[in-house]
């Protein structure tokens, strides 16, 4: 059983920064893939950034450059540094983990409860 707890969301103005954290508890291993997804009102949940057990990262085109995903395996914690935020980045952000990275959202078995990010213009 794995539990994921996100934190760090909030309200910022456009151009600002936020750092999200996701603490993992339970049977999670450093080899697992971890990722950040987001879901805006009326839209489907989408993958934002992925990091596999070897530290390889993948980003959605919309966040390449301003966003950086990282993980601290010793602390079982996933991070998302978000810079140059835009109003279109407003969404509920979720962390997730799975045995392997996949763009198929159905392959992600464990999810956090989400943390809200709101960017005002």
Short mmCIF file of N, CA, C and O in Angstrom, two decimals:
data_model
loop_
_atom_site.label_atom_id
_atom_site.label_comp_id
_atom_site.label_asym_id
_atom_site.label_seq_id
_atom_site.Cartn_x
_atom_site.Cartn_y
_atom_site.Cartn_z
N UNK A 1 0.85 -1.19 0.00
CA UNK A 1 0.00 0.00 0.00
C UNK A 1 0.88 1.24 0.00
O UNK A 1 1.89 1.29 0.71
N UNK A 2 0.50 2.20 -0.83
CA UNK A 2 1.27 3.43 -0.97
C UNK A 2 0.35 4.62 -0.73
O UNK A 2 -0.78 4.65 -1.21
N UNK A 3 0.83 5.57 0.03
CA UNK A 3 0.09 6.81 0.24
C UNK A 3 0.95 7.98 -0.21
O UNK A 3 2.14 8.05 0.10
N UNK A 4 0.34 8.89 -0.97
CA UNK A 4 1.03 10.06 -1.47
C UNK A 4 0.35 11.32 -0.94
O UNK A 4 -0.88 11.43 -1.00
N UNK A 5 1.15 12.24 -0.44
CA UNK A 5 0.60 13.47 0.14
C UNK A 5 1.29 14.67 -0.47
O UNK A 5 2.49 14.88 -0.28
N UNK A 6 0.52 15.47 -1.23
CA UNK A 6 1.07 16.66 -1.87
C UNK A 6 0.95 17.87 -0.96
O UNK A 6 0.08 17.95 -0.11
N UNK A 7 1.85 18.82 -1.21
CA UNK A 7 1.80 20.11 -0.51
C UNK A 7 2.49 21.15 -1.37
O UNK A 7 3.18 20.81 -2.34
N UNK A 8 2.31 22.42 -1.00
CA UNK A 8 3.03 23.49 -1.68
C UNK A 8 2.22 24.30 -2.66
O UNK A 8 2.73 25.29 -3.22
N UNK A 9 0.98 23.91 -2.89
CA UNK A 9 0.15 24.70 -3.80
C UNK A 9 -0.22 26.04 -3.19
O UNK A 9 0.03 26.30 -2.01
N UNK A 10 -0.81 26.89 -4.01
CA UNK A 10 -1.22 28.20 -3.52
C UNK A 10 -1.61 29.11 -4.66
O UNK A 10 -1.79 28.66 -5.80
N UNK A 11 -1.75 30.39 -4.34
CA UNK A 11 -2.12 31.39 -5.33
C UNK A 11 -0.94 32.33 -5.56
O UNK A 11 -0.38 32.85 -4.60
N UNK A 12 -0.61 32.53 -6.83
CA UNK A 12 0.49 33.42 -7.19
C UNK A 12 0.08 34.25 -8.39
O UNK A 12 -0.86 33.89 -9.12
N UNK A 13 0.81 35.32 -8.61
CA UNK A 13 0.59 36.10 -9.82
C UNK A 13 1.41 35.53 -10.96
O UNK A 13 2.41 34.82 -10.75
N UNK A 14 0.99 35.85 -12.15
CA UNK A 14 1.72 35.40 -13.34
C UNK A 14 3.18 35.82 -13.24
O UNK A 14 3.49 36.94 -12.82
N UNK A 15 4.06 34.89 -13.62
CA UNK A 15 5.49 35.14 -13.52
C UNK A 15 6.10 34.65 -12.23
O UNK A 15 7.33 34.60 -12.11
N UNK A 16 5.26 34.30 -11.27
CA UNK A 16 5.74 33.83 -9.99
C UNK A 16 6.16 32.37 -10.02
O UNK A 16 6.12 31.71 -11.06
N UNK A 17 6.56 31.87 -8.85
CA UNK A 17 7.05 30.50 -8.73
C UNK A 17 6.40 29.79 -7.55
O UNK A 17 5.99 30.43 -6.57
N UNK A 18 6.32 28.49 -7.67
CA UNK A 18 5.87 27.63 -6.59
C UNK A 18 6.68 26.34 -6.65
O UNK A 18 7.13 25.93 -7.72
N UNK A 19 6.83 25.71 -5.49
CA UNK A 19 7.47 24.41 -5.42
C UNK A 19 6.53 23.43 -4.75
O UNK A 19 6.17 23.61 -3.58
N UNK A 20 6.12 22.44 -5.50
CA UNK A 20 5.25 21.40 -4.98
C UNK A 20 6.10 20.25 -4.43
O UNK A 20 7.16 19.94 -4.97
N UNK A 21 5.59 19.63 -3.39
CA UNK A 21 6.23 18.45 -2.82
C UNK A 21 5.21 17.32 -2.73
O UNK A 21 4.01 17.57 -2.57
N UNK A 22 5.70 16.11 -2.82
CA UNK A 22 4.85 14.93 -2.68
C UNK A 22 5.60 13.91 -1.83
O UNK A 22 6.61 13.36 -2.28
N UNK A 23 5.12 13.70 -0.63
CA UNK A 23 5.73 12.73 0.27
C UNK A 23 5.06 11.38 0.07
O UNK A 23 3.83 11.28 0.04
N UNK A 24 5.88 10.35 -0.09
CA UNK A 24 5.37 9.00 -0.32
C UNK A 24 5.59 8.15 0.92
O UNK A 24 6.65 8.18 1.53
N UNK A 25 4.56 7.38 1.27
CA UNK A 25 4.61 6.50 2.42
C UNK A 25 4.21 5.10 1.99
O UNK A 25 3.35 4.93 1.14
N UNK A 26 4.83 4.11 2.63
CA UNK A 26 4.44 2.73 2.36
C UNK A 26 5.45 2.01 1.49
O UNK A 26 6.64 2.34 1.48
N UNK A 27 4.96 1.03 0.74
CA UNK A 27 5.82 0.16 -0.05
C UNK A 27 6.16 0.81 -1.39
O UNK A 27 5.67 0.43 -2.44
N UNK A 28 7.04 1.80 -1.32
CA UNK A 28 7.46 2.47 -2.54
C UNK A 28 8.98 2.32 -2.67
O UNK A 28 9.69 2.38 -1.68
N UNK A 29 9.43 2.12 -3.87
CA UNK A 29 10.83 1.87 -4.11
C UNK A 29 11.42 2.92 -5.03
O UNK A 29 10.73 3.52 -5.84
N UNK A 30 12.72 3.11 -4.89
CA UNK A 30 13.39 4.14 -5.69
C UNK A 30 13.34 3.83 -7.17
O UNK A 30 13.58 4.70 -8.00
N UNK A 31 13.04 2.58 -7.54
CA UNK A 31 12.96 2.21 -8.95
C UNK A 31 11.63 2.62 -9.59
O UNK A 31 11.49 2.59 -10.80
N UNK A 32 10.65 2.96 -8.77
CA UNK A 32 9.34 3.33 -9.31
C UNK A 32 9.42 4.64 -10.08
O UNK A 32 10.22 5.52 -9.77
N UNK A 33 8.58 4.76 -11.05
CA UNK A 33 8.42 6.03 -11.75
C UNK A 33 7.48 6.92 -10.92
O UNK A 33 6.52 6.44 -10.32
N UNK A 34 7.78 8.20 -10.88
CA UNK A 34 6.90 9.15 -10.21
C UNK A 34 6.59 10.28 -11.16
O UNK A 34 7.40 10.59 -12.05
N UNK A 35 5.45 10.91 -10.97
CA UNK A 35 5.03 11.92 -11.93
C UNK A 35 4.10 12.94 -11.31
O UNK A 35 3.50 12.69 -10.26
N UNK A 36 4.01 14.06 -11.97
CA UNK A 36 3.02 15.09 -11.66
C UNK A 36 2.02 15.17 -12.80
O UNK A 36 2.40 15.23 -13.97
N UNK A 37 0.76 15.18 -12.44
CA UNK A 37 -0.33 15.41 -13.37
C UNK A 37 -1.08 16.65 -12.92
O UNK A 37 -0.96 17.08 -11.78
N UNK A 38 -1.89 17.20 -13.81
CA UNK A 38 -2.74 18.32 -13.40
C UNK A 38 -4.07 18.22 -14.13
O UNK A 38 -4.18 17.64 -15.21
N UNK A 39 -5.07 18.81 -13.50
CA UNK A 39 -6.40 18.81 -14.08
C UNK A 39 -7.06 20.16 -13.82
O UNK A 39 -7.26 20.54 -12.66
N UNK A 40 -7.36 20.86 -14.90
CA UNK A 40 -8.05 22.13 -14.81
C UNK A 40 -9.55 21.88 -14.91
O UNK A 40 -9.98 20.86 -15.47
N UNK A 41 -10.37 22.77 -14.39
CA UNK A 41 -11.83 22.58 -14.46
C UNK A 41 -12.30 22.37 -15.89
O UNK A 41 -11.92 23.12 -16.80
N UNK A 42 -13.08 21.33 -16.09
CA UNK A 42 -13.63 21.05 -17.41
C UNK A 42 -12.66 20.40 -18.38
O UNK A 42 -13.02 20.18 -19.54
N UNK A 43 -11.47 20.08 -17.90
CA UNK A 43 -10.46 19.46 -18.78
C UNK A 43 -10.04 18.11 -18.24
O UNK A 43 -10.23 17.80 -17.06
N UNK A 44 -9.46 17.30 -19.11
CA UNK A 44 -8.97 16.00 -18.71
C UNK A 44 -7.65 16.15 -17.93
O UNK A 44 -6.91 17.12 -18.11
N UNK A 45 -7.40 15.15 -17.09
CA UNK A 45 -6.13 15.14 -16.38
C UNK A 45 -5.00 14.88 -17.38
O UNK A 45 -5.12 14.00 -18.24
N UNK A 46 -3.91 15.62 -17.23
CA UNK A 46 -2.80 15.49 -18.17
C UNK A 46 -1.48 15.34 -17.42
O UNK A 46 -1.30 15.89 -16.33
N UNK A 47 -0.56 14.60 -18.04
CA UNK A 47 0.76 14.45 -17.46
C UNK A 47 1.57 15.72 -17.65
O UNK A 47 1.54 16.32 -18.72
N UNK A 48 2.27 16.12 -16.61
CA UNK A 48 3.09 17.34 -16.64
C UNK A 48 4.57 17.00 -16.67
O UNK A 48 5.31 17.51 -17.50
N UNK A 49 5.00 16.13 -15.76
CA UNK A 49 6.42 15.79 -15.66
C UNK A 49 6.56 14.41 -15.04
O UNK A 49 5.82 14.06 -14.12
N UNK A 50 7.52 13.66 -15.57
CA UNK A 50 7.77 12.30 -15.13
C UNK A 50 9.25 12.16 -14.77
O UNK A 50 10.10 12.77 -15.40
N UNK A 51 9.52 11.31 -13.78
CA UNK A 51 10.92 10.99 -13.46
C UNK A 51 10.99 9.52 -13.10
O UNK A 51 10.27 9.04 -12.23
N UNK A 52 11.87 8.79 -13.80
CA UNK A 52 11.94 7.36 -13.55
C UNK A 52 12.97 7.05 -12.46
O UNK A 52 13.57 7.95 -11.87
N UNK A 53 13.17 5.77 -12.20
CA UNK A 53 14.06 5.36 -11.13
C UNK A 53 15.52 5.72 -11.37
O UNK A 53 16.29 5.81 -10.42
N UNK A 54 15.87 5.95 -12.64
CA UNK A 54 17.24 6.34 -12.97
C UNK A 54 17.42 7.86 -13.00
O UNK A 54 18.50 8.34 -13.30
N UNK A 55 16.34 8.58 -12.74
CA UNK A 55 16.41 10.03 -12.76
C UNK A 55 16.13 10.67 -14.10
O UNK A 55 16.24 11.88 -14.25
N UNK A 56 15.76 9.84 -15.08
CA UNK A 56 15.43 10.39 -16.40
C UNK A 56 14.09 11.13 -16.31
O UNK A 56 13.13 10.61 -15.76
N UNK A 57 14.08 12.33 -16.88
CA UNK A 57 12.88 13.16 -16.80
C UNK A 57 12.23 13.37 -18.16
O UNK A 57 12.91 13.39 -19.19
N UNK A 58 10.93 13.54 -18.16
CA UNK A 58 10.16 13.83 -19.35
C UNK A 58 9.13 14.89 -18.98
O UNK A 58 8.53 14.82 -17.90
N UNK A 59 8.94 15.85 -19.88
CA UNK A 59 8.02 16.95 -19.61
C UNK A 59 6.99 17.11 -20.72
O UNK A 59 7.28 16.84 -21.89
N UNK A 60 5.84 17.60 -20.36
CA UNK A 60 4.88 18.04 -21.36
C UNK A 60 5.47 19.25 -22.07
O UNK A 60 6.17 20.06 -21.45
N UNK A 61 5.15 19.39 -23.35
CA UNK A 61 5.71 20.50 -24.12
C UNK A 61 5.35 21.85 -23.50
O UNK A 61 6.14 22.80 -23.57
N UNK A 62 4.20 21.93 -22.90
CA UNK A 62 3.71 23.21 -22.37
C UNK A 62 4.49 23.69 -21.16
O UNK A 62 4.38 24.87 -20.80
N UNK A 63 5.27 22.80 -20.52
CA UNK A 63 5.99 23.20 -19.31
C UNK A 63 7.50 23.06 -19.43
O UNK A 63 8.22 23.33 -18.47
N UNK A 64 7.97 22.62 -20.58
CA UNK A 64 9.41 22.47 -20.78
C UNK A 64 10.12 23.80 -20.57
O UNK A 64 9.72 24.81 -21.14
N UNK A 65 11.14 23.77 -19.73
CA UNK A 65 11.89 24.98 -19.44
C UNK A 65 11.54 25.55 -18.07
O UNK A 65 12.37 25.51 -17.17
N UNK A 66 10.33 26.05 -17.87
CA UNK A 66 9.98 26.64 -16.58
C UNK A 66 9.80 25.64 -15.44
O UNK A 66 9.97 26.01 -14.28
N UNK A 67 9.42 24.39 -15.74
CA UNK A 67 9.16 23.41 -14.69
C UNK A 67 10.32 22.42 -14.60
O UNK A 67 10.88 22.02 -15.62
N UNK A 68 10.65 22.02 -13.36
CA UNK A 68 11.69 21.03 -13.13
C UNK A 68 11.19 20.01 -12.11
O UNK A 68 10.79 20.37 -11.00
N UNK A 69 11.23 18.74 -12.50
CA UNK A 69 10.84 17.66 -11.59
C UNK A 69 12.10 17.03 -11.01
O UNK A 69 13.11 16.89 -11.70
N UNK A 70 12.03 16.66 -9.73
CA UNK A 70 13.16 16.00 -9.09
C UNK A 70 12.63 15.10 -7.99
O UNK A 70 11.45 15.19 -7.60
N UNK A 71 13.48 14.25 -7.49
CA UNK A 71 13.07 13.33 -6.42
C UNK A 71 14.24 13.13 -5.47
O UNK A 71 15.40 13.15 -5.88
N UNK A 72 13.90 12.93 -4.21
CA UNK A 72 14.89 12.61 -3.18
C UNK A 72 14.50 11.24 -2.65
O UNK A 72 13.57 11.10 -1.85
N UNK A 73 15.18 10.20 -3.12
CA UNK A 73 14.81 8.83 -2.76
C UNK A 73 15.03 8.57 -1.26
O UNK A 73 14.32 7.76 -0.67
N UNK A 74 16.00 9.23 -0.68
CA UNK A 74 16.25 9.03 0.75
C UNK A 74 15.06 9.52 1.59
O UNK A 74 14.79 8.98 2.66
N UNK A 75 14.38 10.54 1.07
CA UNK A 75 13.23 11.09 1.79
C UNK A 75 11.89 10.63 1.20
O UNK A 75 10.84 11.04 1.67
N UNK A 76 11.96 9.80 0.14
CA UNK A 76 10.73 9.36 -0.54
C UNK A 76 9.85 10.55 -0.90
O UNK A 76 8.64 10.57 -0.64
N UNK A 77 10.48 11.56 -1.48
CA UNK A 77 9.75 12.78 -1.80
C UNK A 77 10.00 13.19 -3.24
O UNK A 77 11.13 13.12 -3.72
N UNK A 78 8.94 13.60 -3.88
CA UNK A 78 8.95 14.10 -5.26
C UNK A 78 8.71 15.60 -5.22
O UNK A 78 7.93 16.08 -4.40
N UNK A 79 9.37 16.32 -6.11
CA UNK A 79 9.22 17.77 -6.16
C UNK A 79 8.88 18.25 -7.56
O UNK A 79 9.19 17.58 -8.55
N UNK A 80 8.26 19.41 -7.62
CA UNK A 80 8.04 20.08 -8.90
C UNK A 80 8.27 21.56 -8.69
O UNK A 80 7.48 22.24 -8.01
N UNK A 81 9.36 22.05 -9.23
CA UNK A 81 9.66 23.48 -9.18
C UNK A 81 9.02 24.12 -10.40
O UNK A 81 9.32 23.74 -11.53
N UNK A 82 8.15 25.09 -10.16
CA UNK A 82 7.42 25.73 -11.23
C UNK A 82 7.77 27.22 -11.26
O UNK A 82 7.48 27.94 -10.31
N UNK A 83 8.42 27.64 -12.32
CA UNK A 83 8.80 29.03 -12.50
C UNK A 83 8.03 29.65 -13.65
O UNK A 83 7.43 28.94 -14.47
N UNK A 84 8.03 30.97 -13.71
CA UNK A 84 7.37 31.70 -14.80
C UNK A 84 5.93 31.21 -15.00
O UNK A 84 5.51 30.93 -16.13
N UNK A 85 5.22 31.09 -13.92
CA UNK A 85 3.87 30.54 -13.99
C UNK A 85 2.93 31.44 -14.80
O UNK A 85 3.06 32.67 -14.79
N UNK A 86 2.00 30.79 -15.49
CA UNK A 86 1.02 31.47 -16.33
C UNK A 86 -0.38 31.14 -15.84
O UNK A 86 -0.59 30.10 -15.20
N UNK A 87 -1.35 31.96 -16.15
CA UNK A 87 -2.74 31.65 -15.75
C UNK A 87 -3.19 30.27 -16.25
O UNK A 87 -3.96 29.60 -15.56
N UNK A 88 -2.70 29.87 -17.41
CA UNK A 88 -3.10 28.56 -17.93
C UNK A 88 -2.49 27.40 -17.16
O UNK A 88 -2.84 26.24 -17.41
N UNK A 89 -1.60 27.67 -16.23
CA UNK A 89 -1.07 26.63 -15.35
C UNK A 89 -2.00 26.36 -14.17
O UNK A 89 -1.77 25.44 -13.38
N UNK A 90 -3.05 27.14 -14.04
CA UNK A 90 -4.01 26.96 -12.95
C UNK A 90 -4.69 25.60 -13.07
O UNK A 90 -5.24 25.26 -14.11
N UNK A 91 -4.60 24.82 -12.00
CA UNK A 91 -5.15 23.46 -12.01
C UNK A 91 -4.95 22.83 -10.63
O UNK A 91 -4.22 23.37 -9.79
N UNK A 92 -5.58 21.69 -10.45
CA UNK A 92 -5.26 20.83 -9.31
C UNK A 92 -4.10 19.95 -9.76
O UNK A 92 -4.18 19.33 -10.83
N UNK A 93 -3.05 19.93 -8.97
CA UNK A 93 -1.87 19.14 -9.30
C UNK A 93 -1.83 17.88 -8.42
O UNK A 93 -1.98 17.96 -7.20
N UNK A 94 -1.61 16.76 -9.08
CA UNK A 94 -1.57 15.47 -8.41
C UNK A 94 -0.22 14.80 -8.63
O UNK A 94 0.33 14.88 -9.73
N UNK A 95 0.28 14.13 -7.62
CA UNK A 95 1.43 13.27 -7.86
C UNK A 95 0.93 11.82 -7.95
O UNK A 95 -0.13 11.49 -7.41
N UNK A 96 1.69 11.01 -8.63
CA UNK A 96 1.32 9.62 -8.84
C UNK A 96 2.59 8.79 -8.95
O UNK A 96 3.66 9.30 -9.27
N UNK A 97 2.44 7.50 -8.70
CA UNK A 97 3.56 6.60 -8.85
C UNK A 97 3.10 5.29 -9.48
O UNK A 97 1.94 4.89 -9.33
N UNK A 98 4.01 4.67 -10.20
CA UNK A 98 3.73 3.41 -10.87
C UNK A 98 5.05 2.66 -11.04
O UNK A 98 6.12 3.25 -10.91
N UNK A 99 4.93 1.39 -11.39
CA UNK A 99 6.15 0.60 -11.57
C UNK A 99 7.01 1.18 -12.69
O UNK A 99 8.24 1.23 -12.58
N UNK A 100 6.38 1.60 -13.77
CA UNK A 100 7.10 2.19 -14.90
C UNK A 100 6.37 3.43 -15.36
O UNK A 100 5.17 3.59 -15.14
N UNK A 101 7.10 4.30 -16.02
CA UNK A 101 6.50 5.52 -16.55
C UNK A 101 5.61 5.19 -17.74
O UNK A 101 5.94 4.32 -18.54
N UNK A 102 4.51 5.90 -17.87
CA UNK A 102 3.60 5.70 -18.98
C UNK A 102 2.77 6.94 -19.18
O UNK A 102 2.38 7.60 -18.22
N UNK A 103 2.46 7.24 -20.44
CA UNK A 103 1.57 8.37 -20.72
C UNK A 103 0.11 7.95 -20.56
O UNK A 103 -0.77 8.80 -20.55
N UNK A 104 -0.11 6.65 -20.39
CA UNK A 104 -1.47 6.14 -20.19
C UNK A 104 -1.84 6.32 -18.72
O UNK A 104 -1.30 5.66 -17.84
N UNK A 105 -2.76 7.20 -18.48
CA UNK A 105 -3.12 7.53 -17.10
C UNK A 105 -3.67 6.33 -16.35
O UNK A 105 -3.57 6.27 -15.10
N UNK A 106 -4.21 5.35 -17.05
CA UNK A 106 -4.78 4.17 -16.41
C UNK A 106 -3.71 3.28 -15.80
O UNK A 106 -4.01 2.40 -14.99
N UNK A 107 -2.48 3.48 -16.17
CA UNK A 107 -1.38 2.65 -15.66
C UNK A 107 -0.83 3.17 -14.33
O UNK A 107 0.09 2.56 -13.77
N UNK A 108 -1.35 4.29 -13.86
CA UNK A 108 -0.86 4.86 -12.61
C UNK A 108 -1.78 4.42 -11.48
O UNK A 108 -2.92 4.82 -11.40
N UNK A 109 -1.23 3.61 -10.60
CA UNK A 109 -2.08 2.97 -9.58
C UNK A 109 -2.26 3.76 -8.30
O UNK A 109 -3.21 3.54 -7.56
N UNK A 110 -1.33 4.66 -8.02
CA UNK A 110 -1.39 5.38 -6.75
C UNK A 110 -1.38 6.89 -7.00
O UNK A 110 -0.54 7.39 -7.75
N UNK A 111 -2.30 7.57 -6.33
CA UNK A 111 -2.47 9.00 -6.51
C UNK A 111 -2.55 9.72 -5.18
O UNK A 111 -3.07 9.17 -4.20
N UNK A 112 -2.09 10.96 -5.16
CA UNK A 112 -2.30 11.81 -4.00
C UNK A 112 -3.66 12.48 -4.10
O UNK A 112 -4.39 12.30 -5.08
N UNK A 113 -3.95 13.29 -3.10
CA UNK A 113 -5.26 13.95 -3.06
C UNK A 113 -5.28 15.25 -3.86
O UNK A 113 -6.35 15.82 -4.11
N UNK A 114 -4.11 15.72 -4.24
CA UNK A 114 -4.03 16.93 -5.06
C UNK A 114 -3.76 18.19 -4.25
O UNK A 114 -4.09 18.27 -3.06
N UNK A 115 -3.13 19.15 -4.90
CA UNK A 115 -2.90 20.47 -4.30
C UNK A 115 -3.21 21.52 -5.36
O UNK A 115 -2.80 21.38 -6.51
N UNK A 116 -3.96 22.53 -4.98
CA UNK A 116 -4.44 23.52 -5.95
C UNK A 116 -3.39 24.58 -6.23
O UNK A 116 -2.79 25.14 -5.31
N UNK A 117 -3.21 24.87 -7.51
CA UNK A 117 -2.35 25.95 -7.94
C UNK A 117 -3.20 26.94 -8.73
O UNK A 117 -3.88 26.55 -9.68
N UNK A 118 -3.20 28.19 -8.32
CA UNK A 118 -3.97 29.22 -8.99
C UNK A 118 -3.04 30.36 -9.37
O UNK A 118 -2.35 30.91 -8.51
N UNK A 119 -3.03 30.69 -10.66
CA UNK A 119 -2.15 31.75 -11.16
C UNK A 119 -3.03 32.86 -11.71
O UNK A 119 -3.82 32.65 -12.64
N UNK A 120 -2.90 34.05 -11.17
CA UNK A 120 -3.70 35.19 -11.61
C UNK A 120 -2.90 36.09 -12.54
O UNK A 120 -1.67 36.19 -12.41
N UNK A 121 -3.60 36.71 -13.46
CA UNK A 121 -2.92 37.58 -14.44
C UNK A 121 -2.76 38.99 -13.91
O UNK A 121 -3.31 39.36 -12.89
#
